[in-house]
Coordinates of C-alpha atoms in Angstrom, one line a residue:
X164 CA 0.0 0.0 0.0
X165 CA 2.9 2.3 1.0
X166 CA 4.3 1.8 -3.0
X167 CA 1.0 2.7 -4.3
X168 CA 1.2 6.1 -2.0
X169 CA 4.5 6.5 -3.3
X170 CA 4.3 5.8 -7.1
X171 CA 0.9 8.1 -7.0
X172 CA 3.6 11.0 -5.5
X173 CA 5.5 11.1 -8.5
X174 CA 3.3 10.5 -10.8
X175 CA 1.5 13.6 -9.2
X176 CA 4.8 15.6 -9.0
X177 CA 6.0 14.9 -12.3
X178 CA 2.6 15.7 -14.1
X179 CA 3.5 19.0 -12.9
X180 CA 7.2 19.8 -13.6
X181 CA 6.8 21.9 -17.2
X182 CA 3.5 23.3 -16.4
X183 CA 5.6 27.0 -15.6
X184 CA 8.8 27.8 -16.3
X185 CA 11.4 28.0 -14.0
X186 CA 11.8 28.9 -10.2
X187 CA 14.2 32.1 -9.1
X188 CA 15.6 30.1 -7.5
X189 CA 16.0 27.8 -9.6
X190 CA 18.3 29.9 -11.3
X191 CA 20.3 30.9 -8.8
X192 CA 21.3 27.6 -7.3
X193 CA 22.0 26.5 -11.2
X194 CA 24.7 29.5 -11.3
X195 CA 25.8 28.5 -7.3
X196 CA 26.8 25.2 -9.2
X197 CA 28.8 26.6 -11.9
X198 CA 31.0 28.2 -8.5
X199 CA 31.3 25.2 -6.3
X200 CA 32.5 25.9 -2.7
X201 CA 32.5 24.9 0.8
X202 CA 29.5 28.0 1.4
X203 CA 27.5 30.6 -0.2
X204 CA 25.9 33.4 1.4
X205 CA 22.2 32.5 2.0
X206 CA 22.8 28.5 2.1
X207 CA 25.2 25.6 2.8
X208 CA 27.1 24.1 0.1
X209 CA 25.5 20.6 0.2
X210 CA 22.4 20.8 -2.2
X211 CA 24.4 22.8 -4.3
X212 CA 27.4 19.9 -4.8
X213 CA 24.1 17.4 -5.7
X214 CA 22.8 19.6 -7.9
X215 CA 25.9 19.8 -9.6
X216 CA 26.6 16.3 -9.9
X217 CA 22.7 16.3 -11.3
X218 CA 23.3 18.5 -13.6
X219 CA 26.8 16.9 -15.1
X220 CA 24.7 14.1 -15.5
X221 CA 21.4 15.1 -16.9
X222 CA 22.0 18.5 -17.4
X223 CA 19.8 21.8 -16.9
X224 CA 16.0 21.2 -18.2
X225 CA 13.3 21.4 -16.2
X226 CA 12.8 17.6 -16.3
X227 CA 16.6 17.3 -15.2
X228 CA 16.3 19.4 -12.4
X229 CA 12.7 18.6 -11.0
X230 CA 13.2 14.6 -11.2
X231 CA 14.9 14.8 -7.4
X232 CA 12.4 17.0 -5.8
X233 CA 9.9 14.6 -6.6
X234 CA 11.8 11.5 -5.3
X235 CA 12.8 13.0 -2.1
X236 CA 9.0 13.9 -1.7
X237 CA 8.1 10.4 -2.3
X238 CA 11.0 9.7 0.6
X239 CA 9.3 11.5 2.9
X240 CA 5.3 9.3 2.6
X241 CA 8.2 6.4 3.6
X242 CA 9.6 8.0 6.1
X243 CA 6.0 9.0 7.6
X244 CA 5.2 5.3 7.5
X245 CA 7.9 3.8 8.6
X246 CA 7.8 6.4 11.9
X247 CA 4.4 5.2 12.5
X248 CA 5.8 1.4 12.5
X249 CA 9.0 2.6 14.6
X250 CA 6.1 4.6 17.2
X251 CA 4.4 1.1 17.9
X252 CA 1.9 1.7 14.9
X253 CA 0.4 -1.7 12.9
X254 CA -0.5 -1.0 9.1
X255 CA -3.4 1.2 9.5
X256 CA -1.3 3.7 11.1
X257 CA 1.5 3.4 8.7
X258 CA -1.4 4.1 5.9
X259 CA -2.8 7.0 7.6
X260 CA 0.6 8.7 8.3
X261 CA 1.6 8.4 4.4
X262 CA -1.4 9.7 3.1
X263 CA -1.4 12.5 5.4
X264 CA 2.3 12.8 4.1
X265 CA 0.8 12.5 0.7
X266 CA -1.8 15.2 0.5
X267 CA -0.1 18.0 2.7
X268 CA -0.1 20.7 0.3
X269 CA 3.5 21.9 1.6
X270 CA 4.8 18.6 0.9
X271 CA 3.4 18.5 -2.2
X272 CA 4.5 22.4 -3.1
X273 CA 8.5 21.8 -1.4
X274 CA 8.7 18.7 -3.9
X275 CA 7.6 21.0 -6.8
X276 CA 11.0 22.8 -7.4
X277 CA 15.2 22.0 -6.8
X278 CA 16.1 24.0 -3.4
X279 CA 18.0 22.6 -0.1
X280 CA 14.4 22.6 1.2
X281 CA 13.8 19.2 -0.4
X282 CA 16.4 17.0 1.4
X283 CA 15.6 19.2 4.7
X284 CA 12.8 16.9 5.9
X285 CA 14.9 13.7 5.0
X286 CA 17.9 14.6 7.5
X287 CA 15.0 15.6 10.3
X288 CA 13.1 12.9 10.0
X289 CA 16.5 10.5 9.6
X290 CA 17.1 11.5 13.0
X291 CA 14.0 11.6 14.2
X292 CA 13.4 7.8 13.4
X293 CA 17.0 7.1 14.8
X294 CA 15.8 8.4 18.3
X295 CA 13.0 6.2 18.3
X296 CA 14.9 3.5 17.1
X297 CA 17.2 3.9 20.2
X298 CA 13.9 4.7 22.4
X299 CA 13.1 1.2 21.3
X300 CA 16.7 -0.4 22.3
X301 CA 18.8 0.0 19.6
X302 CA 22.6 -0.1 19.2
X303 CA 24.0 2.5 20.8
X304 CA 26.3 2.8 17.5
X305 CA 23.0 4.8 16.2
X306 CA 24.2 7.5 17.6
X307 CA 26.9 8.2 14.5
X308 CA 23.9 7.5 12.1
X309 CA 22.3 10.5 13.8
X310 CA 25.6 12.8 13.8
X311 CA 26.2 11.8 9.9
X312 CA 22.6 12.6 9.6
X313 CA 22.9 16.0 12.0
X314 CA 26.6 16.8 10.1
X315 CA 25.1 16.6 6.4
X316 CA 21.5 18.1 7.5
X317 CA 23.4 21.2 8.6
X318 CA 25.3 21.4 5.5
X319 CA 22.1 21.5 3.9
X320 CA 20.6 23.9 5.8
X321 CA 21.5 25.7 9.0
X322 CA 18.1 25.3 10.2
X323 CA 19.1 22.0 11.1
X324 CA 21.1 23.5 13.5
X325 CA 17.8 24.7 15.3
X326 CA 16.3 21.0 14.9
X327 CA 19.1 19.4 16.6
X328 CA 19.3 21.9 19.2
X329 CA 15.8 21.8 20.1
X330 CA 15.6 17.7 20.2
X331 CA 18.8 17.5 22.3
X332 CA 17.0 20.2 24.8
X333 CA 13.8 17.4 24.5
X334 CA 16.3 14.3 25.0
X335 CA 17.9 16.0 28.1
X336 CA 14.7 17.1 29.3
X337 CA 13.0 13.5 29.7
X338 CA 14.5 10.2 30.4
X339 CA 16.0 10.4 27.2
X340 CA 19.1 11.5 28.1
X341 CA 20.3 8.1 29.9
X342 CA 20.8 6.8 26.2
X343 CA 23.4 9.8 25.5
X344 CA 25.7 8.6 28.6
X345 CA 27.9 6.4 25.8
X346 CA 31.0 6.7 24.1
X347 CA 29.1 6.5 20.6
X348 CA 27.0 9.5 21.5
X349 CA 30.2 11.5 21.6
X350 CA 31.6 10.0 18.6
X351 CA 28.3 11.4 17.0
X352 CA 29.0 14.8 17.7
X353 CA 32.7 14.4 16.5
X354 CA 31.3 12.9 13.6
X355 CA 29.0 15.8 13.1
X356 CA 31.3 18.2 14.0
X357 CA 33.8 17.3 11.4
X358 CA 31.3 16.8 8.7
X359 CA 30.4 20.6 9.4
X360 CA 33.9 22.0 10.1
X361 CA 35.1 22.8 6.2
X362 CA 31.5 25.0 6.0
X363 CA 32.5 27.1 9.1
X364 CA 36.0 27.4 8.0
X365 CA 34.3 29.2 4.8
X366 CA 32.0 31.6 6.7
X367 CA 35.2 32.6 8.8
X368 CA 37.4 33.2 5.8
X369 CA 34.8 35.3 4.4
X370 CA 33.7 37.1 7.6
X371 CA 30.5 35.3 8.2
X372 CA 28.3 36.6 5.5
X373 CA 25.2 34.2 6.7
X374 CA 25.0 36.6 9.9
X375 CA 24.9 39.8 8.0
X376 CA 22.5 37.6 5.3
X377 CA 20.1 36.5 8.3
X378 CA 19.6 40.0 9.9
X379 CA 19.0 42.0 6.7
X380 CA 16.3 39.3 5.9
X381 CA 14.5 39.3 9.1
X382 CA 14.9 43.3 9.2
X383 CA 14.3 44.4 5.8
X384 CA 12.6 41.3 3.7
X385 CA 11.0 38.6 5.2
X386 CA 7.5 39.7 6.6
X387 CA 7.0 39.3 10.0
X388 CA 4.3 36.5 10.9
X389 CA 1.9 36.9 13.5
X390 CA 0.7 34.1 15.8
X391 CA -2.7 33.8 14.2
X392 CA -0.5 33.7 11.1
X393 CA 1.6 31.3 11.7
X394 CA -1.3 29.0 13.0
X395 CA -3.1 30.0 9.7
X396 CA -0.2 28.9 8.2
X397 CA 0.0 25.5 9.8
X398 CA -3.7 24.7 8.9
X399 CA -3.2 25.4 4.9
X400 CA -0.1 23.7 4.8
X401 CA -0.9 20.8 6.4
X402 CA -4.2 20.5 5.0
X403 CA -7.3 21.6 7.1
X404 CA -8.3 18.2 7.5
X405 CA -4.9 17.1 8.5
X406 CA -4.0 19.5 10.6
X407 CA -6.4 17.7 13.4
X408 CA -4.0 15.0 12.8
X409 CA -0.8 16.7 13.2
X410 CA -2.3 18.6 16.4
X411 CA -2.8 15.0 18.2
X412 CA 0.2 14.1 16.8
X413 CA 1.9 16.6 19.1
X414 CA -0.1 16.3 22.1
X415 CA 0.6 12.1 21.9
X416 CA 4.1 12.6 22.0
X417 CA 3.8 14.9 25.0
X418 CA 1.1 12.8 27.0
X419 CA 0.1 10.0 25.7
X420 CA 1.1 7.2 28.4
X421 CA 1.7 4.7 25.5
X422 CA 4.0 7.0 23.7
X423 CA 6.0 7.5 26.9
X424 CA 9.2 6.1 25.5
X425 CA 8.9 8.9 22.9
X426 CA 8.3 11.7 25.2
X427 CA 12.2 13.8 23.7
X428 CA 10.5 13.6 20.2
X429 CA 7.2 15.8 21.4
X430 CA 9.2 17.8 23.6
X431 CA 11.9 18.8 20.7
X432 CA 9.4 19.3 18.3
X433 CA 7.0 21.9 20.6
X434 CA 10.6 23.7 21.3
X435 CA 11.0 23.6 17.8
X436 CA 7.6 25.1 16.9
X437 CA 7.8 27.7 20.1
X438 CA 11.1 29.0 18.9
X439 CA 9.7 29.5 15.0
X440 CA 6.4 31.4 16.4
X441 CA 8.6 33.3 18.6
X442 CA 11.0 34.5 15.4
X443 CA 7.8 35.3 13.2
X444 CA 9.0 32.6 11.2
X445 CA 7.0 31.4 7.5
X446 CA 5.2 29.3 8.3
X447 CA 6.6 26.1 5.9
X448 CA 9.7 26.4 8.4
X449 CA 8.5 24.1 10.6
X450 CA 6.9 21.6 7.8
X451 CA 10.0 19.2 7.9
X452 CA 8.4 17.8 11.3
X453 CA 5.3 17.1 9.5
X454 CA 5.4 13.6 9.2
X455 CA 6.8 12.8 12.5
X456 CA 3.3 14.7 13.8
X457 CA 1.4 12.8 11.5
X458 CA 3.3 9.3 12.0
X459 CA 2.2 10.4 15.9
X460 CA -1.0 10.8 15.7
X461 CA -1.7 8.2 13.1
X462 CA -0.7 5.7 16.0
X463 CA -3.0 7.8 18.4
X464 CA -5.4 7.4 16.0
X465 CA -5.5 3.7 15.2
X466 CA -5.0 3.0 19.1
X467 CA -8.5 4.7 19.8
X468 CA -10.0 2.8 16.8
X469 CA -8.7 -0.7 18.6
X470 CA -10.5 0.6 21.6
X471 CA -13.6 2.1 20.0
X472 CA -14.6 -0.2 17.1
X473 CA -14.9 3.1 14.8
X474 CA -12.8 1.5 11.8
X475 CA -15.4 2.4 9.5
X476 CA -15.4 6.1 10.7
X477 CA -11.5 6.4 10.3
X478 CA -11.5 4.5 7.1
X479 CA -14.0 7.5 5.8
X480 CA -11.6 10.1 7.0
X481 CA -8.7 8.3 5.1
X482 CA -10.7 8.5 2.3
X483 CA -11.9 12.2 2.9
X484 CA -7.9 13.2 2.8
X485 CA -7.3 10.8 -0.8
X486 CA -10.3 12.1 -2.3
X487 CA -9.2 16.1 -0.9
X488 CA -6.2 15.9 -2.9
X489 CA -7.7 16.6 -6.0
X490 CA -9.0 20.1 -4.8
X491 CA -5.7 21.2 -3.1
X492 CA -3.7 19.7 -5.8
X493 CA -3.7 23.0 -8.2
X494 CA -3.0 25.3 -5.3
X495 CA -0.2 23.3 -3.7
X496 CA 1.9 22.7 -7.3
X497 CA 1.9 24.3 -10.4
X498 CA -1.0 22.4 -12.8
X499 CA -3.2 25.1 -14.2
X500 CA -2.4 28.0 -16.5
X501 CA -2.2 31.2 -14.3
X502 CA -5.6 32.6 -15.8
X503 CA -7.6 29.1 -14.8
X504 CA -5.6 29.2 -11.3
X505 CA -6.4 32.4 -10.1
X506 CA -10.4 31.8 -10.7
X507 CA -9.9 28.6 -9.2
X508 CA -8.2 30.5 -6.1
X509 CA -10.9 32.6 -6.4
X510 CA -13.7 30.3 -6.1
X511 CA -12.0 28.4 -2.6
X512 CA -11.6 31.4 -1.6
X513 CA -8.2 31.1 -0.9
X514 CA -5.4 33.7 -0.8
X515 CA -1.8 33.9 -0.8
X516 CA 0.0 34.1 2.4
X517 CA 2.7 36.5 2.6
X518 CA 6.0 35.4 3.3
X519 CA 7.8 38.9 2.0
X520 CA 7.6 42.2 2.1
X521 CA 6.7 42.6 -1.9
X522 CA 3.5 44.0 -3.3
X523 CA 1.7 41.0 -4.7
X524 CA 0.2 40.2 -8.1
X525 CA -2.5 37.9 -9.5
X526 CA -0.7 35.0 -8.3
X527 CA 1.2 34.1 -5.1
X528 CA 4.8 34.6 -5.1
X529 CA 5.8 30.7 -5.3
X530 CA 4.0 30.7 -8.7
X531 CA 4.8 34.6 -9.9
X532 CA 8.1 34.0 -9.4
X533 CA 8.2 30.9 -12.3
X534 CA 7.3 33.6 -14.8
X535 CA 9.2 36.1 -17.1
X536 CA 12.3 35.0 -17.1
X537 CA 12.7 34.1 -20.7
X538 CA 11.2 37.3 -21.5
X539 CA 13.1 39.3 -19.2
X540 CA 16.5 37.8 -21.2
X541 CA 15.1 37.8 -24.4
X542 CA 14.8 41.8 -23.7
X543 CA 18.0 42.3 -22.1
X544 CA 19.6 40.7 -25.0
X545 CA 18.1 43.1 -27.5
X546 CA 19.4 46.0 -25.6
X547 CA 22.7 44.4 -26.1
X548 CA 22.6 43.0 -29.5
X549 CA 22.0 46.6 -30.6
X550 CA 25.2 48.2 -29.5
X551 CA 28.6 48.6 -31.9
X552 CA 30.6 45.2 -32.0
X553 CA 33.6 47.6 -30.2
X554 CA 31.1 48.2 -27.6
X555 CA 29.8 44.7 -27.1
X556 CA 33.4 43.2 -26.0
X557 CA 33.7 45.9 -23.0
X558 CA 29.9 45.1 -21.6
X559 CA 28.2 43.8 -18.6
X560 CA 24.7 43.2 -17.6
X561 CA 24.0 44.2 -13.4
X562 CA 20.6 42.7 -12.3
X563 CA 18.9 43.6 -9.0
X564 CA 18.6 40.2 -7.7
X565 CA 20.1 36.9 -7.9
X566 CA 17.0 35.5 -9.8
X567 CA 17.6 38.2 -12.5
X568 CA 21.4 37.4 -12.8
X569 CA 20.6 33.8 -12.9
X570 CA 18.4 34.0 -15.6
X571 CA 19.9 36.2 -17.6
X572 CA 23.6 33.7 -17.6
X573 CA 21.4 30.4 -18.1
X574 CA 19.5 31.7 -21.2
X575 CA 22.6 33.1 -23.0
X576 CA 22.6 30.5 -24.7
X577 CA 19.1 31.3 -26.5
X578 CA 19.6 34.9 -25.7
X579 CA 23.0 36.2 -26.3
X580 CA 23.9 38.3 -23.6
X581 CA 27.7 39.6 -21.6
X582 CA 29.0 38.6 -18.5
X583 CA 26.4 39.1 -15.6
X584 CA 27.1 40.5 -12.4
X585 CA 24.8 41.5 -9.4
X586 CA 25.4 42.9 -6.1
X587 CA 22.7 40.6 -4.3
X588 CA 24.1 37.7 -2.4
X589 CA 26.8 35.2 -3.6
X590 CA 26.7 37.5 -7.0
X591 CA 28.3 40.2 -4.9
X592 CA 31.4 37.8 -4.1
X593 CA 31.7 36.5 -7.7
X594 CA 32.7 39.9 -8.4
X595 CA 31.6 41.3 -11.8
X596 CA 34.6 40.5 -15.2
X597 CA 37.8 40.9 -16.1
X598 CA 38.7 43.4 -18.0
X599 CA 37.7 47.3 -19.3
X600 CA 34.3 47.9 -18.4
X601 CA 33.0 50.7 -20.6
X602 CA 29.4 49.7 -20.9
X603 CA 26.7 48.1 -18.7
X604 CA 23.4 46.8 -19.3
X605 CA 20.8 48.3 -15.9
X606 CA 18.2 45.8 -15.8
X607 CA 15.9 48.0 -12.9
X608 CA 16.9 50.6 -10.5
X609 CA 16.2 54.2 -10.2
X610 CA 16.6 57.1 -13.0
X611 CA 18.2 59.6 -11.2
X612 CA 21.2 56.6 -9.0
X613 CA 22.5 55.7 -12.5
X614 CA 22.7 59.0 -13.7
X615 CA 24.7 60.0 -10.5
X616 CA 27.0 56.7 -11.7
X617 CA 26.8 57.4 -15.0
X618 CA 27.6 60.4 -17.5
X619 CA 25.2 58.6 -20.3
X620 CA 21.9 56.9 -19.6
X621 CA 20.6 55.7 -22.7
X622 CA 16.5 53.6 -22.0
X623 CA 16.4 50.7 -24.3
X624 CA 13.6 49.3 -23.4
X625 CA 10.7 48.3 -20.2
X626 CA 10.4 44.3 -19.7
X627 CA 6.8 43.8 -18.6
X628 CA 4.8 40.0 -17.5
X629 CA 1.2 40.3 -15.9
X630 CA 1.9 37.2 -13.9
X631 CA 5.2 37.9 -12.8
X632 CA 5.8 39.9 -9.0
X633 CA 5.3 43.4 -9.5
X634 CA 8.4 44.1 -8.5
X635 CA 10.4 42.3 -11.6
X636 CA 7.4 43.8 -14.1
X637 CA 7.9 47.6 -15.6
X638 CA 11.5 47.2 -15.5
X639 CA 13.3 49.5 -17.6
X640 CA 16.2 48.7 -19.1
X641 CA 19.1 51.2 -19.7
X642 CA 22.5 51.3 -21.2
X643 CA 25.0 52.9 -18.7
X644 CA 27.9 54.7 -20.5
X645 CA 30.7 56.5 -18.8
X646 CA 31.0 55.7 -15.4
X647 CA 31.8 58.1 -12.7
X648 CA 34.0 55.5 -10.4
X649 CA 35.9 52.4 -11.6
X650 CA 33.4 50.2 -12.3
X651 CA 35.0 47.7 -9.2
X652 CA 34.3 50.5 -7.0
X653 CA 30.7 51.4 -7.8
X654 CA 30.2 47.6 -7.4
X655 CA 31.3 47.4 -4.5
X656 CA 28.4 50.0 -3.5
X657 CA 26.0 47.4 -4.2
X658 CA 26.3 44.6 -2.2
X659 CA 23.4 43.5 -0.7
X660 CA 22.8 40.3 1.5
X661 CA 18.9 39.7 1.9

């Protein structure tokens, strides 16, 4: 049954993987791959090393990118499952807990697109299902599974480092912590340690550019969730009707008396979820400890049946959630053209929730941000196919934003265009080319700055896309001639880590 869940998941993820074009960021981690190193501004290095070994085998199509989103989504209905059988759960449990895992429209929308987010609910639930393993008597040697697991999860994604912390709080905090008085335990956090050691030895060298990254975001970009947010948040994401789930989930962990042995897990994971309402975090932050919640409650669940005789009232709920899909499956992953989508929004009644602080279009940011790329290069390549040939060998494109930049560099090909720099992110540290600079490409920005940088400011054009943000649409696009300051010095003025 657990296959069936599973081959439904990609057939279900891969129906959708050329509906739109590609993802910002998308772009961006293709051009983080094409500069391989131990750490980037905004993420680890470790998704970015996969994705380049993906790409170097299959290359840079959608189909080529998407194909591992999809399978690590499909990793995740296991892991749900196979936590209910590790939590004491029999096969109705392990059912319940995949399809919740299956129809969760952030698990559905996470698998949708290539971004460390995918494998970020593999290393928390790894370690998760290693805890209860050892709750159940396992080999102590578990331990260096879970500081591998801890070691690569944080080269993934720092957040991991908030996981761990908060589940070794919950392990010291209930009986737990007996299983961590072992040589292996320490091993684990050598193990760990080591693993994560070349990343830190990068943010030092470059004077910790995550820090500076992580404040500017919280300050100046990322909105600022409220409680009732957040819990909003929580209830979409999950799904409505399996948020119940996921809430009982949480509250077996803590009290159930037949889930004693597993108390750390509910204690880490409330830590966990305290810490993200208390940063105004979005909402999908916490959505890696989904199926954990779910696997919880799903042995809850089938617990009360046993004692109730209501089979045929939970086998109607399971069927509620499969038959569910269907309506949450076009706002969770990208299936219907943007004009059928946002009248099918509109007739839910659903709305975007907002995760920056952007003016928003017809669509919600996850899906506005797939559009107008090709347009947007196809434009700044006109610009630039219509200077001299003299000119053309001394010129540079500078984008806004890493998702401009990226784009711009991965449809040269299509759309011949120069070198590409931008002062957002790991495009700051790439630096912008070698050489005499005596012409650049402005894709954005304001009149009157580029005629302070720049003796000549020639408009070339205004790339426009109804669906895109509103922020990347009525962008003009000017060529910059005779720059005030080296051009190594004004690009230094426009670093910007957010």
């Amino acid at each position: 049954m657990i296959l069936l869940f599973v081959l439904v998941k990609l057939a279900l993820q891969f129906l959708a993987i050329q509906e739109y074009g590609y993802f910002r960021d998308e772009f961006y981690y293709l051009a983080c791959a094409r500069h391989l190193a131990w750490g980037y501004v905004d993420h680890p290095p470790l998704s970015i090393a996969v994705l380049a070994l993906d790409r170097a085998v299959f290359g840079e199509g959608l189909v080529a990118l998407r194909w591992m989103p999809a399978v690590c989504g499909a990793a995740v209905i296991v892991l749900a499952a196979a936590l209910a059988r590790e939590l004491g759960g029999r096969s109705w449990a392990q059912v319940l807990a995949a399809v919740a895992a299956l129809v969760a429209p952030v698990c559905i929308g996470l698998a949708s697109t290539y971004s460390m987010n995918i494998f970020e609910p593999l290393f928390w639930m790894g370690i998760a299902l290693a805890m209860a393993k050892l709750s159940n008597g396992a080999s102590p040697r578990t331990w260096l599974a879970i500081g591998a697991l801890a070691g690569l999860g944080v080269l993934d994604k720092h957040s991991t480092a908030v996981f761990v912390g908060a589940f070794v709080v919950g392990a010291l905090a209930t009986s737990f912590r007996h299983r961590m008085r072992c040589k292996e335990f320490a091993l684990g956090i050598g193990l760990a340690l080591v693993l994560v050691a070349p990343h830190v030895a990068w943010q030092v060298a470059h004077g910790w550019p995550t820090l500076q990254f992580l404040r500017n975001a919280q300050a100046s970009k990322n909105y600022l969730v409220s409680p009732l947010e957040f819990l909003r948040g929580q209830i979409e994401s999950s799904h409505p009707l399996a948020f119940p789930l996921l809430v009982t989930g949480l509250l077996a962990l803590l009290f159930a008396p037949r889930l004693r042995a597993y108390r750390s897990l509910g204690v880490g994971a409330l830590l966990l979820i305290v810490f993200m309402l208390l940063q105004h975090a979005k909402a999908y932050y916490v959505a890696p400890l989904y199926p954990l919640l779910f696997a919880a409650g799903a042995v809850f669940v089938e617990r009360w049946i046993a004692s109730t005789r209501t089979r045929a009232v939970a086998g109607a709920y399971v069927a509620v959630l499969v038959g569910t899909c269907a309506i949450v499956l076009p706002l969770a992953t990208p299936l219907l053209p943007p004009e059928r989508f946002v009248a099918y929004a509109a007739h839910f009644g659903v709305e975007s929730v907002k995760s920056e602080r952007h003016e928003m279009g017809p669509l919600p940011q996850y899906y506005a941000d797939m559009f107008g790329w090709r347009e947007l290069a196809h434009d700044v390549s006109l610009a630039y196919l219509s200077l001299p040939e003299a000119e053309r060998a001394h010129c540079m494109v500078f984008a806004q934003n890493y998702g401009e930049a990226g784009a711009i560099e991965y449809f040269a090909r299509e759309f011949p265009a120069p070198p590409v720099c931008s002062g957002h992110n790991n495009f700051f540290l790439w630096g912008i080319p070698s050489g005499e600079i005596e012409v650049v490409i402005v894709i954005g920005g304001d009149r009157n700055e580029l005629l302070e940088a720049f003796g000549e400011v020639v408009d070339a054009g205004v790339h426009r896309n109804a669906w895109a943000m509103p922020y990347e649409s009525e962008l003009a696009i000017s060529v910059c001639r005779q720059p005030r300051l080296p051009p190594e010095r004004l690009f230094a003025l426009t670093v910007h880590y957010e």
